[in-house]
Amino acid sequence: VQLVESGGGMVQFGGSLRLSCAASGFIFSKSVMSWYRQAPGKERELVAVITRTGGSTNYADSVKGRFTISRDNAKNTVSLQMNSLKPEDTAVYFCNAAWGPSDYWGKGTLVTVSS
């Protein structure tokens, strides 16, 4: 099983980034996919989740209206479009796959938002 995140980087306040997660080694279309983040000195928190078909999404209150999660089951990818970024969005962002009883994580990609 592999989850590989990409797209992180440094951006100024108000900017945008698009994170992607490429999945392999499991049945992606049967997995609920999520993005989490962990800021320095803080616990990992759920940012966004998308159901198996992409028909339903849910977001943390802190990112609602700014972030959009999407998936492409044909390409085994899940993305997170992040707009209107704030310094408090600075964190390592992780891709997560929940497939049956199993839970898989990527290694993360760093997003830094400067003021």
mmCIF file of C-alpha atoms in Angstrom:
data_model
loop_
_atom_site.group_PDB
_atom_site.id
_atom_site.type_symbol
_atom_site.label_atom_id
_atom_site.label_comp_id
_atom_site.label_asym_id
_atom_site.label_seq_id
_atom_site.Cartn_x
_atom_site.Cartn_y
_atom_site.Cartn_z
ATOM 1 C CA VAL A 1 0.000 0.000 0.000
ATOM 2 C CA GLN A 2 1.276 3.436 -0.901
ATOM 3 C CA LEU A 3 -0.097 6.929 -0.458
ATOM 4 C CA VAL A 4 2.130 9.630 -1.881
ATOM 5 C CA GLU A 5 1.278 13.275 -1.295
ATOM 6 C CA SER A 6 2.525 16.112 -3.467
ATOM 7 C CA GLY A 7 1.876 19.783 -4.061
ATOM 8 C CA GLY A 8 2.978 21.279 -0.797
ATOM 9 C CA GLY A 9 5.165 24.335 -0.578
ATOM 10 C CA MET A 10 5.363 27.887 0.587
ATOM 11 C CA VAL A 11 2.675 30.402 -0.285
ATOM 12 C CA GLN A 12 1.728 33.873 0.865
ATOM 13 C CA PHE A 13 -1.359 34.774 2.869
ATOM 14 C CA GLY A 14 -4.400 34.597 0.606
ATOM 15 C CA GLY A 15 -2.735 32.304 -1.896
ATOM 16 C CA SER A 16 -3.731 28.886 -3.167
ATOM 17 C CA LEU A 17 -2.240 25.427 -3.357
ATOM 18 C CA ARG A 18 -3.490 22.117 -4.671
ATOM 19 C CA LEU A 19 -2.409 18.949 -2.907
ATOM 20 C CA SER A 20 -2.628 15.560 -4.561
ATOM 21 C CA CYS A 21 -2.379 12.034 -3.208
ATOM 22 C CA ALA A 22 -1.594 9.095 -5.459
ATOM 23 C CA ALA A 23 -2.763 5.756 -4.101
ATOM 24 C CA SER A 24 -1.768 2.206 -4.946
ATOM 25 C CA GLY A 25 -1.900 -1.273 -3.479
ATOM 26 C CA PHE A 26 -5.509 -1.326 -2.364
ATOM 27 C CA ILE A 27 -8.998 -0.886 -3.785
ATOM 28 C CA PHE A 28 -9.123 2.886 -3.941
ATOM 29 C CA SER A 29 -12.742 3.102 -5.075
ATOM 30 C CA LYS A 30 -13.868 1.256 -1.965
ATOM 31 C CA SER A 31 -11.979 3.529 0.401
ATOM 32 C CA VAL A 32 -13.101 6.615 2.218
ATOM 33 C CA MET A 33 -10.371 9.186 1.667
ATOM 34 C CA SER A 34 -9.410 12.025 3.950
ATOM 35 C CA TRP A 35 -6.890 14.789 4.406
ATOM 36 C CA TYR A 36 -5.479 15.487 7.836
ATOM 37 C CA ARG A 37 -2.964 18.055 8.978
ATOM 38 C CA GLN A 38 -0.593 18.479 11.865
ATOM 39 C CA ALA A 39 0.787 21.837 12.822
ATOM 40 C CA PRO A 40 3.958 22.185 14.913
ATOM 41 C CA GLY A 41 3.237 21.325 18.527
ATOM 42 C CA LYS A 42 -0.347 20.340 17.818
ATOM 43 C CA GLU A 43 -2.254 17.106 17.372
ATOM 44 C CA ARG A 44 -3.189 15.791 13.959
ATOM 45 C CA GLU A 45 -6.624 17.003 12.911
ATOM 46 C CA LEU A 46 -9.116 16.028 10.233
ATOM 47 C CA VAL A 47 -9.367 18.591 7.452
ATOM 48 C CA ALA A 48 -11.676 17.015 4.883
ATOM 49 C CA VAL A 49 -13.220 13.669 4.026
ATOM 50 C CA ILE A 50 -14.831 12.309 0.865
ATOM 51 C CA THR A 51 -16.942 9.201 0.468
ATOM 52 C CA ARG A 52 -16.148 6.296 -1.857
ATOM 53 C CA THR A 53 -18.074 7.670 -4.814
ATOM 54 C CA GLY A 54 -17.266 11.288 -4.103
ATOM 55 C CA GLY A 55 -20.928 11.989 -3.554
ATOM 56 C CA SER A 56 -20.473 13.442 -0.110
ATOM 57 C CA THR A 57 -17.797 15.548 1.530
ATOM 58 C CA ASN A 58 -17.250 17.027 4.946
ATOM 59 C CA TYR A 59 -14.866 19.681 6.228
ATOM 60 C CA ALA A 60 -13.443 21.026 9.418
ATOM 61 C CA ASP A 61 -15.100 24.304 10.348
ATOM 62 C CA SER A 62 -11.784 26.094 10.020
ATOM 63 C CA VAL A 63 -11.506 25.324 6.295
ATOM 64 C CA LYS A 64 -15.136 25.348 5.145
ATOM 65 C CA GLY A 65 -15.637 27.544 2.112
ATOM 66 C CA ARG A 66 -11.885 27.679 1.421
ATOM 67 C CA PHE A 67 -10.852 24.058 0.827
ATOM 68 C CA THR A 68 -12.340 21.516 -1.562
ATOM 69 C CA ILE A 69 -11.652 17.788 -1.532
ATOM 70 C CA SER A 70 -12.158 15.732 -4.681
ATOM 71 C CA ARG A 71 -11.243 12.314 -5.992
ATOM 72 C CA ASP A 72 -10.733 10.523 -9.280
ATOM 73 C CA ASN A 73 -11.407 6.817 -8.895
ATOM 74 C CA ALA A 74 -10.152 6.132 -12.422
ATOM 75 C CA LYS A 75 -6.751 7.590 -11.544
ATOM 76 C CA ASN A 76 -6.651 6.532 -7.879
ATOM 77 C CA THR A 77 -6.048 10.075 -6.738
ATOM 78 C CA VAL A 78 -7.520 12.395 -4.157
ATOM 79 C CA SER A 79 -6.903 16.137 -4.160
ATOM 80 C CA LEU A 80 -7.305 19.069 -1.834
ATOM 81 C CA GLN A 81 -7.737 22.497 -3.380
ATOM 82 C CA MET A 82 -6.809 25.107 -0.805
ATOM 83 C CA ASN A 83 -7.752 28.729 -1.407
ATOM 84 C CA SER A 84 -7.521 31.869 0.713
ATOM 85 C CA LEU A 85 -4.737 30.302 2.734
ATOM 86 C CA LYS A 86 -3.928 31.685 6.150
ATOM 87 C CA PRO A 87 -0.796 31.362 8.313
ATOM 88 C CA GLU A 88 -2.775 29.083 10.635
ATOM 89 C CA ASP A 89 -3.098 26.607 7.754
ATOM 90 C CA THR A 90 0.632 25.962 8.035
ATOM 91 C CA ALA A 91 1.074 22.255 8.727
ATOM 92 C CA VAL A 92 2.125 18.926 7.335
ATOM 93 C CA TYR A 93 -0.822 17.567 5.353
ATOM 94 C CA PHE A 94 -1.431 13.828 5.282
ATOM 95 C CA CYS A 95 -3.536 11.678 3.003
ATOM 96 C CA ASN A 96 -5.512 8.902 4.695
ATOM 97 C CA ALA A 97 -7.336 5.890 3.287
ATOM 98 C CA ALA A 98 -9.894 3.951 5.289
ATOM 99 C CA TRP A 99 -10.519 0.574 3.617
ATOM 100 C CA GLY A 100 -12.471 -1.962 5.632
ATOM 101 C CA PRO A 101 -10.682 -2.452 8.944
ATOM 102 C CA SER A 102 -7.471 -0.951 7.607
ATOM 103 C CA ASP A 103 -6.199 2.586 7.865
ATOM 104 C CA TYR A 104 -3.361 3.839 5.674
ATOM 105 C CA TRP A 105 -1.322 7.033 5.806
ATOM 106 C CA GLY A 106 1.022 8.877 3.516
ATOM 107 C CA LYS A 107 4.207 10.517 4.739
ATOM 108 C CA GLY A 108 2.819 14.010 4.372
ATOM 109 C CA THR A 109 3.591 17.186 2.492
ATOM 110 C CA LEU A 110 4.489 20.478 4.145
ATOM 111 C CA VAL A 111 2.417 23.584 3.544
ATOM 112 C CA THR A 112 3.776 26.874 4.815
ATOM 113 C CA VAL A 113 1.717 30.058 4.614
ATOM 114 C CA SER A 114 3.579 33.274 5.246
ATOM 115 C CA SER A 115 2.002 36.502 6.406
#
